[in-house]
Coordinates of C-alpha atoms in Angstrom, one line a residue:
M12 CA -8.0 -20.2 49.3
A13 CA -6.0 -20.5 46.1
E14 CA -9.2 -21.3 44.3
I15 CA -10.9 -18.1 45.6
H16 CA -7.9 -16.0 44.6
R17 CA -8.0 -17.4 41.0
E18 CA -11.7 -16.7 40.8
L19 CA -11.3 -13.1 42.1
K20 CA -8.5 -12.6 39.5
R21 CA -10.7 -13.9 36.7
V22 CA -13.6 -11.6 37.7
E23 CA -11.2 -8.6 37.9
E24 CA -9.8 -9.3 34.5
E25 CA -13.3 -9.6 33.0
V26 CA -14.2 -6.2 34.5
L27 CA -11.0 -4.6 33.1
D28 CA -11.7 -6.2 29.7
H29 CA -15.3 -4.9 29.7
E30 CA -14.1 -1.4 30.6
Q31 CA -11.5 -1.5 27.9
A32 CA -14.0 -2.7 25.4
K33 CA -16.3 0.3 26.2
V34 CA -13.3 2.6 25.2
E35 CA -12.1 0.6 22.2
I36 CA -15.5 0.4 20.5
W37 CA -15.4 4.1 19.8
K38 CA -12.5 3.6 17.4
Y39 CA -14.8 1.6 15.2
V40 CA -17.8 3.9 15.6
F41 CA -15.7 6.9 14.3
G42 CA -13.0 5.1 12.5
Y43 CA -13.7 7.0 9.3
V44 CA -12.9 10.3 10.9
E45 CA -9.1 9.9 10.9
M46 CA -9.0 9.3 7.1
A47 CA -11.4 12.2 6.4
V48 CA -9.4 14.7 8.5
V49 CA -6.1 13.6 7.1
K50 CA -7.5 13.8 3.6
S51 CA -8.6 17.4 4.3
A52 CA -5.1 18.2 5.5
I53 CA -3.6 17.0 2.3
E54 CA -6.2 18.8 0.1
L55 CA -5.6 22.0 2.1
G56 CA -1.8 21.7 1.7
I57 CA -1.2 22.2 5.5
A58 CA 2.1 20.2 5.5
E59 CA 3.5 22.0 2.4
T60 CA 2.6 25.4 3.9
I61 CA 4.4 24.7 7.2
E62 CA 7.4 23.3 5.3
T63 CA 7.6 26.4 3.1
H64 CA 7.2 28.8 6.0
G65 CA 10.1 27.4 8.0
N66 CA 10.4 25.9 11.5
S67 CA 6.9 26.7 12.7
I68 CA 3.9 28.8 11.7
T69 CA 1.2 30.4 13.9
L70 CA -2.5 29.6 13.5
S71 CA -3.2 33.1 12.2
E72 CA -0.4 32.9 9.6
L73 CA -1.5 29.4 8.5
A74 CA -5.2 30.4 8.3
S75 CA -4.3 33.5 6.3
T76 CA -2.0 31.6 3.8
L77 CA -4.6 28.8 3.3
G78 CA -7.6 31.2 3.2
C79 CA -9.3 29.2 6.0
S80 CA -11.5 30.0 9.0
P81 CA -9.1 30.2 12.0
S82 CA -11.6 28.6 14.3
H83 CA -12.2 25.6 12.0
L84 CA -8.5 25.3 11.3
H85 CA -7.6 25.3 15.0
R86 CA -10.0 22.4 15.6
I87 CA -8.5 20.4 12.7
M88 CA -5.0 21.0 13.9
R89 CA -6.0 20.1 17.5
F90 CA -7.2 16.7 16.2
L91 CA -4.1 16.1 14.1
I92 CA -1.7 17.2 16.9
H93 CA -3.5 14.8 19.3
R94 CA -2.6 12.0 16.9
G95 CA 1.0 13.1 16.6
I96 CA 0.7 14.1 13.0
F97 CA 1.8 17.7 13.6
K98 CA 3.4 19.4 16.7
Q99 CA 2.2 22.5 18.6
T100 CA 5.1 24.8 19.5
N101 CA 5.1 27.8 21.7
T102 CA 6.2 31.2 20.4
S103 CA 7.0 34.3 22.4
Q104 CA 6.1 36.6 19.6
S105 CA 2.4 35.7 19.4
A106 CA -0.4 34.5 21.5
S107 CA -1.7 32.4 18.6
P108 CA -0.8 28.7 18.7
A109 CA 2.1 27.7 16.4
Y110 CA 2.6 24.4 14.5
S111 CA 5.5 22.5 13.1
Q112 CA 6.1 19.4 11.1
T113 CA 6.8 15.8 12.2
P114 CA 8.2 12.9 10.2
L115 CA 4.6 11.7 9.8
S116 CA 3.2 15.0 8.6
R117 CA 6.0 15.1 5.9
L118 CA 4.5 11.9 4.4
L119 CA 1.4 13.9 3.7
M120 CA 3.2 16.3 1.4
R121 CA 2.2 15.8 -2.2
S122 CA 5.6 16.8 -3.6
G123 CA 9.2 17.0 -2.4
Q124 CA 9.1 13.9 -0.2
V125 CA 10.5 10.6 -1.7
H126 CA 8.3 8.5 0.6
S127 CA 5.1 10.6 0.5
M128 CA 1.9 8.6 0.8
A129 CA -0.4 11.5 0.0
A130 CA -1.5 10.2 -3.4
F131 CA -2.2 6.7 -1.9
L132 CA -4.4 8.2 0.7
L133 CA -6.3 10.3 -1.8
L134 CA -6.9 7.3 -4.0
E135 CA -8.2 5.1 -1.1
S136 CA -10.4 7.9 0.2
S137 CA -11.9 8.8 -3.3
P138 CA -15.6 8.2 -3.8
P139 CA -15.2 5.2 -6.2
M140 CA -12.9 3.4 -3.8
L141 CA -14.9 4.1 -0.6
A142 CA -18.3 3.2 -2.1
P143 CA -17.5 -0.6 -2.3
W144 CA -17.0 -0.9 1.5
H145 CA -20.7 -0.5 2.0
G146 CA -21.2 -3.8 0.1
L147 CA -18.5 -5.9 1.8
S148 CA -21.0 -8.0 3.8
A149 CA -23.0 -8.8 0.7
R150 CA -19.7 -10.0 -1.0
I151 CA -19.0 -12.3 2.0
R152 CA -22.5 -13.8 1.7
S153 CA -22.1 -14.6 -2.1
A154 CA -19.4 -15.2 -4.7
G155 CA -20.9 -12.6 -7.1
S156 CA -19.3 -9.5 -8.5
S157 CA -16.9 -7.5 -6.4
P158 CA -18.2 -4.7 -4.2
F159 CA -16.3 -2.2 -6.5
E160 CA -18.2 -3.5 -9.6
A161 CA -21.5 -3.5 -7.7
A162 CA -21.0 0.1 -6.6
N163 CA -19.4 1.6 -9.8
G164 CA -20.9 -0.5 -12.6
E165 CA -17.7 -2.0 -13.8
D166 CA -14.5 -3.5 -12.4
V167 CA -11.7 -1.3 -11.2
W168 CA -9.6 -1.6 -14.4
S169 CA -12.5 -0.9 -16.8
Y170 CA -13.4 2.0 -14.6
A171 CA -9.9 3.4 -14.6
S172 CA -9.7 3.0 -18.4
A173 CA -13.0 5.0 -18.8
N174 CA -12.1 7.6 -16.2
P175 CA -8.7 9.3 -16.9
A176 CA -8.7 11.3 -13.7
H177 CA -9.2 8.2 -11.6
S178 CA -6.6 6.3 -13.7
R179 CA -4.1 9.1 -12.9
L180 CA -4.9 8.8 -9.2
I181 CA -4.2 5.1 -9.4
N182 CA -0.9 5.7 -11.2
E183 CA 0.1 8.3 -8.6
A184 CA -0.8 6.0 -5.8
M185 CA 1.2 3.1 -7.3
A186 CA 4.1 5.4 -7.8
C187 CA 3.9 6.2 -4.0
N188 CA 4.1 2.5 -3.3
A189 CA 6.9 2.0 -5.8
R190 CA 9.1 4.6 -4.2
V191 CA 8.7 3.0 -0.8
A192 CA 9.1 -0.6 -1.9
V193 CA 11.9 -0.1 -4.4
S194 CA 13.9 1.9 -1.8
A195 CA 13.7 -1.1 0.5
I196 CA 14.6 -3.5 -2.3
V197 CA 17.7 -1.4 -3.2
E198 CA 18.8 -1.4 0.4
R199 CA 18.0 -5.0 1.4
G200 CA 17.9 -7.0 -1.9
K201 CA 20.4 -5.4 -4.3
D202 CA 22.1 -8.8 -5.0
V203 CA 18.8 -9.9 -6.6
F204 CA 19.8 -8.0 -9.8
N205 CA 23.4 -9.2 -10.0
G206 CA 24.1 -10.6 -13.5
I207 CA 20.8 -9.4 -15.0
R208 CA 21.1 -7.2 -18.1
T209 CA 17.4 -6.8 -19.1
V210 CA 14.3 -6.6 -16.9
V211 CA 10.7 -6.3 -17.9
D212 CA 8.4 -4.7 -15.2
V213 CA 5.0 -6.4 -15.7
G214 CA 2.3 -4.0 -14.6
G215 CA 4.9 -1.3 -14.2
G216 CA 2.4 1.6 -14.4
T217 CA 4.0 4.9 -15.3
G218 CA 7.5 3.5 -14.8
T219 CA 8.5 4.8 -11.4
A220 CA 9.7 1.5 -10.0
L221 CA 11.7 0.5 -13.1
G222 CA 13.2 4.0 -13.3
M223 CA 14.5 3.7 -9.7
L224 CA 15.9 0.2 -10.4
V225 CA 17.7 1.2 -13.5
K226 CA 19.2 4.3 -11.7
A227 CA 20.3 2.1 -8.8
F228 CA 21.6 -0.7 -11.0
P229 CA 22.8 1.1 -14.2
W230 CA 23.9 -2.1 -16.0
I231 CA 20.2 -3.0 -16.4
R232 CA 18.1 -2.1 -19.5
G233 CA 14.4 -2.0 -18.6
I234 CA 11.1 -2.6 -20.3
N235 CA 8.1 -1.0 -18.6
F236 CA 5.1 -3.1 -19.6
D237 CA 1.5 -2.3 -18.9
L238 CA -1.8 -1.7 -20.6
P239 CA -1.7 0.9 -23.4
H240 CA -3.8 3.5 -21.6
V241 CA -1.4 3.3 -18.7
V242 CA 2.0 3.5 -20.4
C243 CA 0.8 6.4 -22.6
D244 CA 1.2 8.4 -19.4
A245 CA 4.6 6.9 -18.5
T246 CA 7.5 9.2 -18.0
E247 CA 10.5 8.9 -20.3
S248 CA 13.5 7.5 -18.4
E249 CA 17.0 6.8 -19.6
G250 CA 17.5 3.0 -20.0
V251 CA 13.8 2.3 -19.9
E252 CA 11.5 1.5 -22.9
N253 CA 7.7 1.8 -22.4
F254 CA 5.7 -1.0 -24.0
G255 CA 1.9 -1.5 -24.1
G256 CA 0.2 -4.8 -24.0
D257 CA -1.7 -7.4 -22.0
M258 CA 0.1 -9.7 -19.6
F259 CA -2.5 -12.4 -20.1
D260 CA -1.5 -12.6 -23.8
S261 CA 2.3 -12.3 -23.6
V262 CA 5.2 -10.7 -21.8
P263 CA 8.2 -9.1 -23.5
K264 CA 11.4 -11.2 -23.4
A265 CA 14.0 -10.3 -20.8
D266 CA 16.6 -11.9 -18.5
A267 CA 14.2 -11.3 -15.6
V268 CA 10.6 -10.4 -15.0
F269 CA 9.9 -7.9 -12.2
I270 CA 6.2 -8.0 -11.1
M271 CA 5.2 -5.9 -8.0
W272 CA 1.8 -5.6 -6.5
V273 CA 0.0 -7.1 -9.5
L274 CA -0.7 -10.7 -8.5
H275 CA -2.6 -9.8 -5.4
D276 CA -5.3 -8.3 -7.6
W277 CA -6.1 -11.8 -9.0
G278 CA -7.2 -15.2 -7.9
D279 CA -5.0 -18.3 -8.1
E280 CA -6.2 -19.3 -11.6
E281 CA -5.4 -15.8 -13.1
C282 CA -2.1 -15.7 -11.1
I283 CA -1.0 -19.0 -12.6
Q284 CA -1.9 -17.7 -16.1
I285 CA 0.1 -14.5 -15.6
L286 CA 3.1 -16.3 -14.1
K287 CA 3.2 -18.8 -17.0
K288 CA 3.5 -15.9 -19.4
C289 CA 6.3 -14.5 -17.2
K290 CA 8.1 -17.8 -17.2
E291 CA 7.8 -18.0 -21.0
A292 CA 9.5 -14.6 -21.2
I293 CA 12.8 -15.5 -19.4
P294 CA 15.7 -17.8 -20.3
K295 CA 15.3 -21.3 -18.9
D296 CA 19.0 -21.6 -17.9
K297 CA 19.5 -18.3 -16.0
G298 CA 16.2 -16.4 -15.9
K299 CA 14.0 -15.6 -12.9
V300 CA 10.8 -14.0 -12.0
I301 CA 11.1 -11.4 -9.2
I302 CA 7.7 -11.1 -7.4
V303 CA 7.3 -8.3 -4.9
E304 CA 4.1 -9.0 -2.8
A305 CA 3.0 -9.3 0.8
V306 CA 3.2 -12.6 2.6
I307 CA 0.6 -13.0 5.3
E308 CA 2.1 -14.6 8.4
E309 CA 0.4 -17.7 9.7
E310 CA -1.1 -17.6 13.2
D311 CA 1.9 -19.4 14.8
E312 CA 4.5 -17.2 13.0
K313 CA 6.2 -14.2 14.5
K314 CA 4.4 -11.0 13.5
D315 CA 6.3 -7.8 12.5
K316 CA 5.3 -4.1 12.6
L317 CA 3.5 -4.3 9.2
S318 CA 1.5 -7.5 9.8
D319 CA -1.7 -5.5 10.4
V320 CA -1.2 -3.6 7.2
R321 CA -1.0 -6.8 5.2
L322 CA -4.3 -8.0 6.8
M323 CA -5.9 -4.7 6.0
L324 CA -4.7 -5.0 2.4
D325 CA -6.4 -8.4 2.2
M326 CA -9.7 -6.6 3.1
V327 CA -9.0 -4.0 0.4
M328 CA -8.6 -6.8 -2.2
M329 CA -11.9 -8.3 -1.1
A330 CA -13.6 -4.9 -1.5
H331 CA -12.0 -3.8 -4.8
T332 CA -11.4 -7.0 -6.8
S333 CA -13.4 -10.0 -7.8
T334 CA -10.8 -12.7 -6.9
G335 CA -7.8 -10.8 -5.5
K336 CA -6.2 -11.6 -2.1
E337 CA -3.1 -11.4 0.0
R338 CA -1.4 -14.8 0.3
T339 CA 0.3 -16.9 3.0
L340 CA 3.6 -18.7 2.3
K341 CA 1.6 -21.9 1.6
E342 CA -0.6 -20.1 -0.8
W343 CA 2.3 -18.7 -2.7
E344 CA 4.0 -22.1 -2.8
Y345 CA 0.8 -23.6 -4.3
V346 CA 0.7 -20.9 -7.1
L347 CA 4.4 -21.2 -7.9
G348 CA 4.2 -25.0 -7.9
Q349 CA 1.3 -24.9 -10.4
V350 CA 3.3 -22.8 -12.7
G351 CA 6.2 -25.3 -12.6
F352 CA 9.0 -23.2 -11.1
S353 CA 11.8 -25.5 -9.9
R354 CA 12.6 -23.5 -6.8
R355 CA 11.9 -20.2 -5.0
T356 CA 13.4 -18.0 -2.3
I357 CA 11.5 -15.5 -0.1
R358 CA 13.2 -12.5 1.5
P359 CA 11.5 -10.1 3.8
I360 CA 12.4 -6.4 3.3
D361 CA 11.6 -3.3 5.3
A362 CA 8.3 -2.9 3.5
V363 CA 4.8 -4.4 3.4
Q364 CA 6.0 -6.7 0.6
S365 CA 8.7 -9.4 0.5
I366 CA 10.9 -10.4 -2.5
I367 CA 10.0 -13.8 -3.9
E368 CA 12.4 -15.1 -6.5
A369 CA 11.0 -17.9 -8.7
F370 CA 13.4 -19.9 -11.0
P371 CA 12.4 -22.0 -14.1

């Protein structure tokens, strides 16, 4: 009898799994729709318009302000409300639906929100960044050029250098990431910067991260280091000097090197070259390299709420770079060991990345 019950339970579970699969598959068939609709919401400025208007805004008011078709806008808002991005509110003054903001919709505002991710979404949904995904399977079959290079004719850095508008989009997206990650660093890892007087931010973009660090830790003098065409757009910030160069050639001297979301763009060989230059730039007795990168959890490790994001980022590296990848703890230990660091510490923070401190 027990054997029969087990078999019936197994069959029941298989039926349930099959029914669930028939529902789940639609997420993959129309997975692109969410990105496209959210992108349109950013481009239309829906979140900013609601925020400016006040607590809520009716469909007719929103359509009039944006210059949109009310029927089309209603359908867009219905989709976004269903996903919890905006809220629908009832108003006694009008029969027209009314909408209000949520914490998620405020992250779609292009200005006025410290943790806005609008620029990041606009970058990842731009034609040059979307086109490589069509060549992902070809990349998996061979070790040739990256899908980005195959789709756009040159690698992502050459393309950015030749296309100023795309370069600005990258810089704005990286500034988005910097504001989120550095806020987490300041909150959870402030002791990392104790006793440090000078910091060079390698691949610091337009200086957002370093500007935030110097403001949080005013005893630090910062050097924002990136390619010349990048730092020429960097903002002037008190306590920060902008310096153009190539991290594969040399890194400016400082007590500490800060390098965030750079190494995942490169394979192990290039990472080792970059980190050797970073190691040469710091004092042997008290220097350190502060790496801010994702650490992929192994299968038997406890996953956190951002584990899935890290795995998606690994797919982004495969699509957009030739050798880049997100690394497990063992893979980070291999790279750091090849550079010759004597020891390291790894600290999770409330972000996609962790803080890895590497000591000479």
